[in-house]
Short mmCIF file of C-alpha atoms and ligand atoms in Angstrom, two decimals:
data_model
loop_
_atom_site.label_atom_id
_atom_site.label_comp_id
_atom_site.label_asym_id
_atom_site.label_seq_id
_atom_site.Cartn_x
_atom_site.Cartn_y
_atom_site.Cartn_z
CA MET A 1 160.26 -137.66 -284.95
CA ASP A 2 156.77 -138.40 -283.60
CA ILE A 3 155.32 -135.06 -282.16
CA GLN A 4 151.69 -133.70 -282.32
CA LEU A 5 151.71 -130.38 -283.55
CA SER A 6 148.39 -128.20 -283.60
CA LYS A 7 147.04 -126.93 -286.90
CA GLU A 8 147.84 -123.38 -286.18
CA GLU A 9 151.63 -124.77 -284.58
CA LEU A 10 152.03 -126.53 -288.27
CA VAL A 11 151.15 -123.12 -290.27
CA ILE A 12 153.36 -121.16 -288.05
CA ILE A 13 156.36 -123.86 -288.59
CA ASN A 14 155.55 -124.12 -292.39
CA LYS A 15 156.01 -120.19 -292.80
CA VAL A 16 159.35 -120.13 -290.87
CA ALA A 17 160.90 -123.00 -293.19
CA GLU A 18 158.92 -121.21 -296.36
CA ALA A 19 161.17 -117.79 -295.26
CA ALA A 20 164.23 -119.76 -294.44
CA ALA A 21 164.25 -121.39 -297.95
CA GLY A 22 163.48 -118.25 -299.81
CA LEU A 23 166.41 -116.82 -297.64
CA ASN A 24 168.71 -120.02 -298.41
CA ARG A 25 169.38 -119.93 -294.66
CA GLU A 26 169.71 -123.11 -292.44
CA THR A 27 166.97 -123.30 -289.84
CA TYR A 28 166.16 -125.20 -287.03
CA LEU A 29 163.07 -125.20 -284.19
CA VAL A 30 165.11 -125.77 -280.85
CA GLY A 31 165.35 -125.81 -277.47
CA GLY A 32 162.14 -125.84 -274.89
CA PHE A 33 159.58 -126.38 -277.99
CA VAL A 34 161.17 -129.45 -278.75
CA ARG A 35 161.63 -130.87 -275.55
CA ASP A 36 157.81 -129.82 -274.64
CA LYS A 37 156.55 -131.25 -277.75
CA ILE A 38 158.36 -134.57 -277.20
CA LEU A 39 156.79 -134.58 -273.74
CA ASN A 40 153.41 -133.44 -274.95
CA ARG A 41 153.31 -130.58 -272.45
CA ARG A 42 151.33 -127.24 -273.15
CA THR A 43 153.57 -124.41 -274.85
CA THR A 44 153.17 -121.19 -276.66
CA ASP A 45 157.19 -120.23 -277.19
CA ALA A 46 159.01 -121.67 -279.99
CA ASP A 47 162.79 -120.50 -280.47
CA PHE A 48 164.60 -120.42 -283.96
CA VAL A 49 167.83 -120.74 -284.68
CA CYS A 50 169.14 -120.05 -288.13
CA VAL A 51 173.00 -119.97 -289.53
CA GLY A 52 173.36 -116.23 -290.24
CA ASP A 53 171.09 -113.09 -289.91
CA ALA A 54 167.87 -113.67 -287.94
CA LEU A 55 166.49 -110.52 -287.89
CA GLU A 56 166.13 -110.99 -292.07
CA LEU A 57 164.23 -114.68 -291.05
CA ALA A 58 162.18 -112.92 -288.65
CA GLN A 59 161.27 -110.20 -291.15
CA LEU A 60 160.27 -112.40 -293.71
CA THR A 61 158.43 -114.67 -291.40
CA ALA A 62 156.26 -111.99 -290.29
CA ALA A 63 155.41 -110.99 -294.13
CA LYS A 64 153.89 -114.33 -294.68
CA PHE A 65 151.24 -113.42 -292.27
CA SER A 66 148.49 -111.17 -292.89
CA PRO A 67 148.17 -108.72 -291.25
CA ALA A 68 152.02 -108.90 -290.85
CA PRO A 69 152.87 -108.96 -287.14
CA SER A 70 155.94 -106.47 -285.93
CA VAL A 71 159.39 -107.76 -285.24
CA GLU A 72 161.04 -106.46 -282.37
CA TYR A 73 164.61 -106.86 -282.20
CA PHE A 74 166.90 -107.03 -279.18
CA LYS A 75 170.17 -105.98 -280.50
CA ASN A 76 172.29 -106.64 -277.41
CA PHE A 77 171.13 -110.32 -277.76
CA GLY A 78 170.71 -110.13 -281.36
CA THR A 79 167.40 -112.09 -281.04
CA ALA A 80 164.22 -110.83 -282.89
CA HIS A 81 160.60 -111.38 -281.98
CA ILE A 82 157.10 -111.93 -283.41
CA LYS A 83 154.28 -112.64 -281.58
CA ILE A 84 151.27 -114.51 -283.12
CA ASN A 85 147.75 -113.83 -282.48
CA LYS A 86 148.82 -112.76 -278.84
CA GLN A 87 149.32 -116.45 -278.42
CA PHE A 88 152.62 -117.45 -279.94
CA ASP A 89 155.78 -116.02 -278.75
CA LEU A 90 158.29 -116.98 -282.03
CA GLU A 91 162.40 -116.09 -281.02
CA PHE A 92 164.75 -116.09 -283.81
CA VAL A 93 168.42 -115.87 -282.83
CA GLY A 94 171.32 -116.98 -285.20
CA ALA A 95 173.54 -119.56 -284.38
CA ARG A 96 176.26 -119.06 -282.12
CA LYS A 97 179.69 -119.97 -280.24
CA GLU A 98 180.16 -118.18 -276.94
CA SER A 99 181.89 -118.27 -273.66
CA TYR A 100 181.07 -115.58 -270.60
CA SER A 101 184.11 -113.73 -269.08
CA ARG A 102 184.20 -114.77 -265.29
CA ASN A 103 182.28 -112.09 -263.51
CA SER A 104 179.34 -111.51 -265.34
CA ARG A 105 176.28 -112.84 -267.40
CA LYS A 106 177.81 -111.12 -270.35
CA PRO A 107 178.44 -113.38 -273.14
CA ASP A 108 181.48 -113.40 -276.07
CA VAL A 109 179.52 -114.05 -279.05
CA GLU A 110 180.61 -115.20 -282.08
CA PRO A 111 178.24 -116.41 -285.38
CA GLY A 112 178.43 -120.35 -285.35
CA THR A 113 177.00 -123.70 -286.36
CA VAL A 114 173.75 -125.34 -285.59
CA ALA A 115 176.34 -127.70 -283.46
CA ASP A 116 177.88 -125.14 -281.91
CA ASP A 117 174.68 -123.92 -280.73
CA GLN A 118 173.94 -126.83 -279.34
CA ASN A 119 176.82 -127.17 -277.70
CA ARG A 120 176.19 -123.64 -275.59
CA ARG A 121 173.01 -124.87 -274.65
CA ASP A 122 172.20 -126.08 -270.66
CA PHE A 123 170.96 -129.53 -270.80
CA THR A 124 170.67 -132.38 -273.20
CA ILE A 125 167.09 -132.20 -273.19
CA ASN A 126 167.08 -128.61 -274.05
CA ALA A 127 169.86 -129.45 -276.92
CA MET A 128 167.61 -131.04 -279.64
CA ALA A 129 167.27 -129.39 -282.56
CA ILE A 130 164.10 -130.47 -285.67
CA SER A 131 165.60 -129.33 -288.97
CA LEU A 132 163.05 -127.14 -291.09
CA ASN A 133 165.59 -127.41 -294.25
CA LYS A 134 164.40 -128.80 -297.18
CA ASN A 135 166.62 -131.73 -297.62
CA ASP A 136 165.85 -133.34 -294.02
CA PHE A 137 162.50 -131.10 -292.80
CA GLY A 138 161.61 -132.53 -289.65
CA LYS A 139 164.98 -134.71 -288.59
CA LEU A 140 165.28 -134.52 -285.36
CA ILE A 141 169.10 -133.26 -284.54
CA ASP A 142 170.38 -134.73 -281.00
CA PRO A 143 173.91 -134.76 -280.49
CA PHE A 144 173.47 -135.44 -277.05
CA ASN A 145 170.72 -138.04 -276.74
CA GLY A 146 168.66 -135.76 -275.15
CA ILE A 147 165.76 -138.12 -276.20
CA GLN A 148 166.96 -140.66 -274.17
CA ASP A 149 167.62 -138.02 -271.13
CA LEU A 150 163.91 -137.57 -271.96
CA ASN A 151 162.77 -140.97 -271.46
CA ASP A 152 164.80 -141.75 -268.77
CA LYS A 153 163.93 -138.43 -266.79
CA ILE A 154 167.38 -136.96 -266.25
CA ILE A 155 168.81 -133.63 -266.43
CA ARG A 156 172.31 -133.55 -267.46
CA THR A 157 174.79 -130.87 -269.23
CA PRO A 158 175.71 -131.43 -272.71
CA LEU A 159 179.58 -130.27 -271.76
CA GLU A 160 181.28 -130.63 -268.54
CA PRO A 161 179.02 -129.45 -265.81
CA VAL A 162 181.05 -126.61 -264.35
CA GLN A 163 181.63 -125.32 -267.63
CA THR A 164 177.86 -124.88 -268.58
CA PHE A 165 177.38 -123.73 -264.81
CA SER A 166 179.97 -121.15 -264.87
CA ASP A 167 178.62 -119.73 -268.38
CA ASP A 168 175.35 -118.78 -266.72
CA PRO A 169 174.85 -119.85 -263.13
CA LEU A 170 171.54 -119.24 -263.45
CA ARG A 171 171.20 -122.62 -265.18
CA MET A 172 171.75 -124.20 -261.48
CA LEU A 173 168.39 -123.03 -260.73
CA ARG A 174 166.84 -124.18 -264.21
CA ALA A 175 168.43 -127.55 -263.50
CA ILE A 176 166.61 -127.70 -260.16
CA ARG A 177 163.39 -125.74 -261.53
CA PHE A 178 163.32 -128.43 -264.36
CA ALA A 179 163.86 -131.65 -262.03
CA THR A 180 160.83 -129.96 -259.87
CA GLN A 181 158.43 -129.21 -262.80
CA LEU A 182 158.91 -132.38 -264.77
CA GLY A 183 159.62 -134.79 -261.62
CA PHE A 184 163.23 -135.70 -263.41
CA THR A 185 166.65 -136.51 -261.38
CA ILE A 186 169.82 -134.70 -261.78
CA GLU A 187 172.66 -136.51 -263.01
CA PRO A 188 175.18 -137.28 -260.30
CA GLY A 189 178.12 -135.62 -262.23
CA THR A 190 175.36 -132.39 -263.07
CA TRP A 191 174.53 -132.51 -259.37
CA GLN A 192 178.24 -132.39 -258.48
CA GLY A 193 178.81 -129.50 -260.94
CA ILE A 194 175.96 -127.61 -259.20
CA VAL A 195 177.45 -128.09 -255.46
CA ASP A 196 181.16 -127.19 -257.02
CA THR A 197 179.82 -124.05 -258.67
CA ALA A 198 176.80 -122.93 -256.16
CA ASP A 199 178.51 -119.72 -254.71
CA ARG A 200 178.73 -118.13 -258.51
CA ILE A 201 175.09 -117.94 -258.05
CA SER A 202 175.74 -114.62 -256.59
CA ILE A 203 176.57 -113.26 -259.75
CA ILE A 204 172.95 -113.51 -261.17
CA SER A 205 170.18 -110.55 -260.67
CA GLN A 206 167.70 -111.52 -257.71
CA GLU A 207 164.87 -110.94 -260.92
CA ARG A 208 166.36 -113.88 -262.56
CA ILE A 209 166.68 -115.54 -259.58
CA THR A 210 162.99 -114.94 -257.96
CA ASP A 211 161.70 -116.14 -261.34
CA GLU A 212 163.06 -119.29 -261.56
CA LEU A 213 161.95 -119.34 -257.54
CA ASN A 214 158.70 -118.89 -258.38
CA LYS A 215 158.39 -121.62 -261.16
CA ILE A 216 159.71 -123.98 -258.32
CA ILE A 217 156.67 -122.60 -256.09
CA ALA A 218 154.39 -122.93 -259.07
CA ALA A 219 155.20 -126.62 -259.55
CA ALA A 220 152.90 -129.34 -258.26
CA LYS A 221 155.30 -130.70 -255.47
CA PRO A 222 157.32 -127.84 -254.71
CA SER A 223 159.20 -129.24 -251.81
CA LEU A 224 161.60 -131.19 -254.54
CA GLY A 225 163.27 -128.28 -255.59
CA PHE A 226 163.49 -126.39 -252.40
CA ASP A 227 165.07 -129.80 -250.87
CA LEU A 228 167.48 -130.01 -253.84
CA LEU A 229 168.10 -125.98 -253.44
CA TYR A 230 168.90 -126.58 -250.02
CA LYS A 231 171.18 -129.65 -250.36
CA SER A 232 173.39 -128.07 -253.31
CA GLY A 233 174.05 -125.44 -250.69
CA LEU A 234 172.18 -122.61 -253.03
CA LEU A 235 169.24 -122.10 -250.79
CA HIS A 236 171.96 -120.54 -248.48
CA ILE A 237 173.14 -117.80 -250.71
CA ILE A 238 169.97 -117.32 -252.50
CA PHE A 239 167.28 -117.17 -249.55
CA PRO A 240 169.52 -117.68 -245.93
CA LYS A 241 166.27 -116.75 -244.02
CA MET A 242 164.59 -120.23 -245.01
CA THR A 243 167.74 -122.47 -244.15
CA GLU A 244 167.27 -121.22 -240.57
CA LEU A 245 164.33 -123.36 -240.16
CA ALA A 246 166.24 -126.32 -240.96
CA GLY A 247 167.13 -128.51 -237.88
CA ALA A 248 165.91 -129.66 -234.54
CA GLU A 249 167.16 -128.88 -230.89
CA TYR A 250 166.93 -131.24 -228.29
CA ILE A 251 167.22 -130.18 -224.28
CA ASP A 252 166.38 -132.59 -221.31
CA GLY A 253 164.75 -134.67 -224.23
CA TYR A 254 162.21 -132.00 -225.15
CA GLY A 255 162.65 -131.51 -229.02
CA HIS A 256 161.25 -129.51 -231.99
CA LYS A 257 159.98 -130.67 -235.35
CA ASP A 258 162.44 -129.36 -238.21
CA ASN A 259 160.47 -126.43 -239.38
CA PHE A 260 162.21 -126.66 -242.48
CA TYR A 261 160.72 -129.85 -243.66
CA HIS A 262 157.29 -129.04 -241.87
CA THR A 263 157.31 -125.90 -243.84
CA LEU A 264 158.09 -128.41 -247.33
CA GLN A 265 155.32 -130.43 -246.33
CA VAL A 266 152.83 -127.47 -245.86
CA LEU A 267 154.02 -126.15 -249.04
CA ASP A 268 153.24 -129.55 -250.74
CA ASN A 269 149.90 -129.98 -249.04
CA LEU A 270 148.50 -126.25 -249.98
CA ALA A 271 149.88 -126.73 -253.65
CA GLU A 272 147.51 -129.98 -254.03
CA LYS A 273 144.71 -127.72 -253.19
CA SER A 274 145.47 -123.89 -254.44
CA ASP A 275 147.75 -122.86 -257.71
CA ASP A 276 147.79 -119.23 -256.20
CA LEU A 277 151.19 -118.53 -256.03
CA TRP A 278 150.83 -116.05 -252.90
CA LEU A 279 149.02 -118.32 -250.58
CA ARG A 280 152.05 -120.86 -251.80
CA TRP A 281 154.20 -118.00 -250.36
CA ALA A 282 152.22 -117.69 -247.42
CA ALA A 283 152.85 -121.54 -246.50
CA ILE A 284 156.51 -121.00 -247.27
CA LEU A 285 156.72 -117.83 -244.77
CA HIS A 286 154.39 -118.91 -242.38
CA ASP A 287 156.80 -119.99 -239.37
CA ILE A 288 159.36 -117.79 -240.76
CA ALA A 289 159.96 -116.29 -237.59
CA LYS A 290 160.16 -119.48 -235.69
CA PRO A 291 163.91 -119.26 -235.44
CA ALA A 292 164.00 -115.92 -234.21
CA THR A 293 161.08 -116.35 -231.36
CA LYS A 294 162.65 -119.67 -230.25
CA LYS A 295 162.64 -120.09 -226.40
CA PHE A 296 163.06 -123.30 -224.06
CA GLU A 297 161.07 -122.71 -221.12
CA ASP A 298 161.91 -125.52 -218.05
CA GLY A 299 159.89 -128.16 -217.79
CA HIS A 300 157.79 -126.79 -220.61
CA GLY A 301 159.59 -127.30 -223.86
CA TRP A 302 160.06 -125.05 -226.50
CA THR A 303 157.94 -122.31 -227.62
CA PHE A 304 157.68 -119.79 -230.57
CA HIS A 305 155.42 -117.29 -228.68
CA GLY A 306 154.46 -114.54 -231.57
CA HIS A 307 156.04 -115.75 -234.10
CA GLU A 308 153.04 -115.20 -236.47
CA ALA A 309 153.41 -111.55 -235.71
CA VAL A 310 157.25 -110.81 -235.91
CA GLY A 311 156.78 -113.20 -238.88
CA GLY A 312 154.21 -110.75 -240.30
CA ARG A 313 156.48 -108.14 -239.79
CA MET A 314 159.51 -109.80 -241.81
CA VAL A 315 157.25 -110.30 -245.05
CA PRO A 316 157.92 -106.90 -246.32
CA LYS A 317 161.90 -107.12 -245.83
CA ILE A 318 161.97 -110.67 -247.40
CA PHE A 319 159.83 -109.36 -250.41
CA ALA A 320 162.01 -106.25 -250.81
CA LYS A 321 165.14 -108.61 -251.06
CA LEU A 322 163.32 -111.27 -253.05
CA LYS A 323 162.32 -108.38 -255.06
CA LEU A 324 158.87 -109.31 -255.13
CA PRO A 325 156.34 -107.41 -255.61
CA GLN A 326 155.42 -104.42 -252.84
CA ASN A 327 151.59 -104.37 -253.23
CA GLU A 328 148.58 -106.22 -252.27
CA LYS A 329 150.18 -109.50 -253.32
CA MET A 330 153.06 -108.91 -250.24
CA ARG A 331 150.02 -107.13 -247.78
CA PHE A 332 147.89 -110.62 -248.58
CA VAL A 333 151.17 -112.88 -247.85
CA LYS A 334 151.58 -110.41 -244.64
CA LYS A 335 148.10 -111.08 -243.75
CA MET A 336 148.12 -115.00 -244.13
CA VAL A 337 151.44 -115.44 -241.91
CA GLU A 338 150.08 -112.95 -239.52
CA MET A 339 146.65 -114.65 -239.03
CA HIS A 340 147.86 -118.21 -239.50
CA LEU A 341 147.25 -119.29 -235.70
CA ARG A 342 143.60 -117.66 -235.58
CA PRO A 343 141.38 -120.27 -236.65
CA ILE A 344 143.42 -123.08 -234.20
CA GLY A 345 142.09 -120.78 -231.41
CA LEU A 346 138.67 -121.21 -232.44
CA THR A 347 138.36 -124.87 -232.46
CA LYS A 348 137.56 -125.29 -228.78
CA GLU A 349 133.78 -125.81 -227.90
CA ASN A 350 132.07 -122.84 -226.12
CA ILE A 351 133.76 -120.23 -228.95
CA THR A 352 131.21 -117.20 -229.07
CA ASP A 353 129.77 -115.61 -231.96
CA SER A 354 131.80 -112.50 -231.34
CA ALA A 355 135.03 -114.45 -231.93
CA ILE A 356 133.95 -116.06 -235.06
CA ARG A 357 132.63 -112.43 -236.70
CA ARG A 358 135.96 -111.20 -235.59
CA LEU A 359 137.55 -113.73 -237.60
CA LEU A 360 135.35 -113.27 -240.69
CA PHE A 361 135.78 -109.34 -240.38
CA ASP A 362 139.60 -109.62 -240.03
CA ALA A 363 140.39 -112.42 -243.00
CA GLY A 364 137.39 -110.88 -244.70
CA GLU A 365 137.88 -111.84 -248.52
CA ASP A 366 140.71 -113.83 -247.83
CA PHE A 367 138.91 -116.45 -245.32
CA GLU A 368 139.25 -119.53 -247.59
CA SER A 369 142.55 -118.93 -248.34
CA LEU A 370 143.15 -118.67 -244.41
CA MET A 371 141.21 -121.93 -243.77
CA MET A 372 143.13 -123.79 -246.53
CA LEU A 373 146.67 -122.76 -245.33
CA CYS A 374 145.60 -123.84 -241.81
CA GLU A 375 144.45 -127.06 -242.94
CA ALA A 376 147.99 -127.75 -244.80
CA ASP A 377 149.52 -126.80 -241.53
CA ILE A 378 148.83 -130.18 -240.40
CA THR A 379 151.53 -132.47 -240.56
CA SER A 380 151.62 -134.78 -238.23
CA LYS A 381 152.31 -138.73 -238.92
CA ASN A 382 149.53 -139.79 -236.82
CA LYS A 383 146.68 -140.00 -239.10
CA GLN A 384 144.19 -140.40 -235.78
CA LYS A 385 145.51 -136.44 -235.06
CA VAL A 386 145.20 -135.41 -238.62
CA LYS A 387 141.44 -136.57 -238.73
CA ARG A 388 141.09 -134.98 -235.58
CA PHE A 389 142.72 -131.57 -236.39
CA LEU A 390 140.57 -131.56 -239.73
CA GLU A 391 137.18 -132.31 -238.33
CA ASN A 392 138.27 -129.36 -235.90
CA PHE A 393 138.64 -127.10 -238.64
CA GLN A 394 135.32 -128.12 -240.42
CA PHE A 395 133.59 -127.06 -237.18
CA VAL A 396 135.19 -123.71 -237.53
CA ARG A 397 134.12 -123.43 -241.00
CA MET A 398 130.24 -124.30 -239.90
CA ARG A 399 130.38 -121.67 -237.33
CA CYS A 400 131.60 -119.02 -239.90
CA LYS A 401 129.09 -120.33 -242.67
CA ASP A 402 126.25 -119.90 -239.61
CA VAL A 403 127.34 -116.54 -238.36
CA GLU A 404 128.15 -115.28 -241.63
CA GLU A 405 124.82 -116.00 -242.99
CA LYS A 406 123.32 -114.39 -240.09
CA ASP A 407 125.84 -111.30 -240.07
CA HIS A 408 127.14 -110.97 -243.18
CA ILE A 409 130.89 -110.34 -242.16
CA ARG A 410 133.00 -110.99 -244.60
CA ASN A 411 132.64 -108.00 -247.13
CA TRP A 412 131.20 -105.80 -244.48
CA GLN A 413 131.77 -102.27 -244.83
CA PRO A 414 131.35 -100.05 -241.70
CA PRO A 415 127.78 -98.33 -242.06
CA ILE A 416 128.87 -95.33 -240.20
CA THR A 417 131.94 -93.77 -242.01
CA GLY A 418 134.61 -90.96 -240.86
CA GLU A 419 132.75 -88.30 -243.04
CA ILE A 420 129.45 -89.14 -241.49
CA ILE A 421 130.86 -88.85 -237.91
CA MET A 422 132.36 -85.56 -238.58
CA GLN A 423 129.27 -83.97 -239.95
CA THR A 424 127.59 -85.05 -236.93
CA PHE A 425 129.49 -83.76 -234.10
CA GLY A 426 131.08 -80.89 -236.61
CA LEU A 427 134.59 -82.38 -236.28
CA SER A 428 137.42 -81.97 -238.52
CA PRO A 429 139.76 -85.28 -239.28
CA SER A 430 141.16 -86.45 -235.61
CA LYS A 431 141.80 -89.06 -233.30
CA PRO A 432 138.44 -88.96 -231.72
CA VAL A 433 136.53 -89.79 -235.15
CA GLY A 434 138.79 -92.68 -235.35
CA MET A 435 137.99 -94.05 -232.29
CA ILE A 436 133.99 -93.50 -232.29
CA LYS A 437 134.42 -95.19 -235.71
CA ASP A 438 136.15 -98.34 -234.24
CA ALA A 439 133.56 -98.24 -230.92
CA VAL A 440 130.94 -98.98 -233.51
CA LYS A 441 132.65 -101.51 -235.41
CA ASP A 442 133.57 -103.33 -232.14
CA ALA A 443 129.95 -102.87 -231.00
CA MET A 444 129.05 -104.89 -233.89
CA LEU A 445 131.34 -107.25 -233.82
CA ASP A 446 130.67 -108.21 -230.53
CA GLY A 447 127.02 -108.55 -230.80
CA PHE A 448 125.79 -105.39 -228.92
CA ILE A 449 124.17 -104.05 -232.11
CA PRO A 450 122.97 -105.83 -234.96
CA ASN A 451 124.97 -104.99 -238.61
CA GLU A 452 122.21 -102.28 -239.46
CA PHE A 453 122.48 -98.47 -240.31
CA ASP A 454 119.84 -97.25 -237.53
CA ALA A 455 121.59 -99.13 -234.66
CA ALA A 456 125.10 -98.34 -235.70
CA TYR A 457 124.04 -94.29 -235.84
CA GLN A 458 122.29 -94.72 -232.28
CA PHE A 459 125.17 -96.11 -231.12
CA MET A 460 127.74 -93.55 -232.78
CA LEU A 461 125.27 -90.68 -230.95
CA VAL A 462 126.14 -92.43 -227.78
CA LYS A 463 129.56 -93.05 -227.97
CA GLY A 464 130.28 -89.17 -229.36
CA LYS A 465 128.36 -87.79 -226.04
CA GLU A 466 130.72 -90.24 -224.07
CA LEU A 467 133.46 -88.71 -225.40
CA GLY A 468 132.05 -85.13 -224.89
CA PHE A 469 130.73 -84.18 -228.28
CA THR A 470 127.39 -82.90 -229.09
CA PRO A 471 125.75 -83.70 -232.13
CA LEU A 472 124.91 -80.42 -234.28
N1 CTP B 501 168.75 -121.75 -272.69
C1 CTP B 501 170.23 -122.17 -271.98
N2 CTP B 501 170.69 -121.51 -270.82
C2 CTP B 501 169.56 -120.79 -270.22
C3 CTP B 501 168.47 -120.19 -270.73
C4 CTP B 501 167.91 -120.96 -271.88
O1 CTP B 501 170.76 -122.91 -272.33
N3 CTP B 501 170.28 -119.83 -268.95
C5 CTP B 501 168.17 -122.26 -274.04
C6 CTP B 501 168.16 -124.00 -273.57
O2 CTP B 501 167.91 -124.55 -274.64
C7 CTP B 501 166.40 -123.17 -273.60
C8 CTP B 501 166.48 -122.41 -274.64
O3 CTP B 501 167.76 -121.49 -274.33
O4 CTP B 501 165.73 -124.75 -274.01
C9 CTP B 501 165.05 -121.78 -274.31
O5 CTP B 501 165.08 -120.68 -273.27
P1 CTP B 501 163.63 -120.47 -272.38
O6 CTP B 501 162.79 -120.13 -272.98
O7 CTP B 501 164.46 -119.55 -271.26
O8 CTP B 501 163.54 -122.00 -271.37
P2 CTP B 501 162.99 -123.20 -272.13
O9 CTP B 501 163.57 -124.17 -271.87
O10 CTP B 501 162.04 -122.98 -273.43
O11 CTP B 501 161.78 -123.23 -270.71
P3 CTP B 501 160.54 -122.66 -270.12
O12 CTP B 501 159.71 -122.05 -271.38
O13 CTP B 501 159.99 -123.53 -268.91
O14 CTP B 501 161.69 -121.47 -269.42
#
């Protein structure tokens, strides 16, 4: 088998082989490492299967390194892990036969041969093994012709698809994820198996589902995966809100675009410019409230008024349901959804500096992300239109650059803090403190005062007096 291994990988694999020989234990490299090496993809995880006790093999392998890494053992799964140089993850498992009970992911496991172990794997391209045994070291053992499927770019289950998917329904998402990441096609029988087994995805934990979803989103062309998720029926189960975007309605000859495919196009456009998973989530969710805000106005057509604000409010709930983080990542996505129409409003000719300052202030450090999202949101098929819209955004960018150079708004910290206001007027924390603070901020953004401490301080005094307070 002609695969390229780095020096470090060779050293590691030789140590495993030596340990296996020392224990006289049949051992193989299997799964994703073999697949990725043949495809020449970067990988840092290597899985080893041995016939017998995997913990002992892991311990003897670890002892061959200096200093010896610790061995972590997961009794429930019968797997032992070693991390080498904080970089390589080695997993050892005893070859097994297993079948899964109908309503859980918990397998009934019995020891087995390497052939049994290959049978229970998800796809032919993941079921290849490379021998680490003395008599046939380096030999590829490929009972399901995975190498052919790799060459033909095909995802196929080794056994009956429905059995493979029933054993672990997450594999349906994995099939779509691999197809998306590798640009492979799912073999028709395997595809039918997914369609027939789709509802079994409900027994899988949200964390595992979301993990796969994130891998699809992180791929070069995520729309491939979402299209398959939609057509298989899986998306209706794992993320029904997104399927509500699909379809176009017509009344009196007025139609609107299919917002599901529009969203996928935005996602792909964005993926060409940014690897940021959370900005990609913002693309997925930017129009999520269109179904909820859709209205038909006589003589005017379809409107989606307020979908950005309603959509922003939906983000925390969707994140909670999908077990995505409830932290600044979520707040970033919410902010992007809420703001995604703002730059379009500034593409007209006579836009004031004040409006530009407000955009810079509200977008803050996320300004560039917001502009990328807006540019990705242009999905017209009309090349002239696309060109014109992009030029408009270029114009907004230029205005923003000029105003930013002049006024330094983006990382602006209010020069007048609540502390200063309270000390000046002898106030305790209360509503008027916030009102004065906002008034100073608005005066600065509206250009009544320059972005300087002295001017802001004077304005604060005036505003405080207006509200009936006297400086101490
Ligand atoms: N596997 C499986 N069924 C699953 C998960 C994994 O059969 N639900 C098998 C496959 O043979 C897979 C191997 O276990 O190749 C290792 O799994 P994992 O590390 O999760 O995936 P990889 O295939 O290595 O791919 P990736 O690292 O991209 O997830």
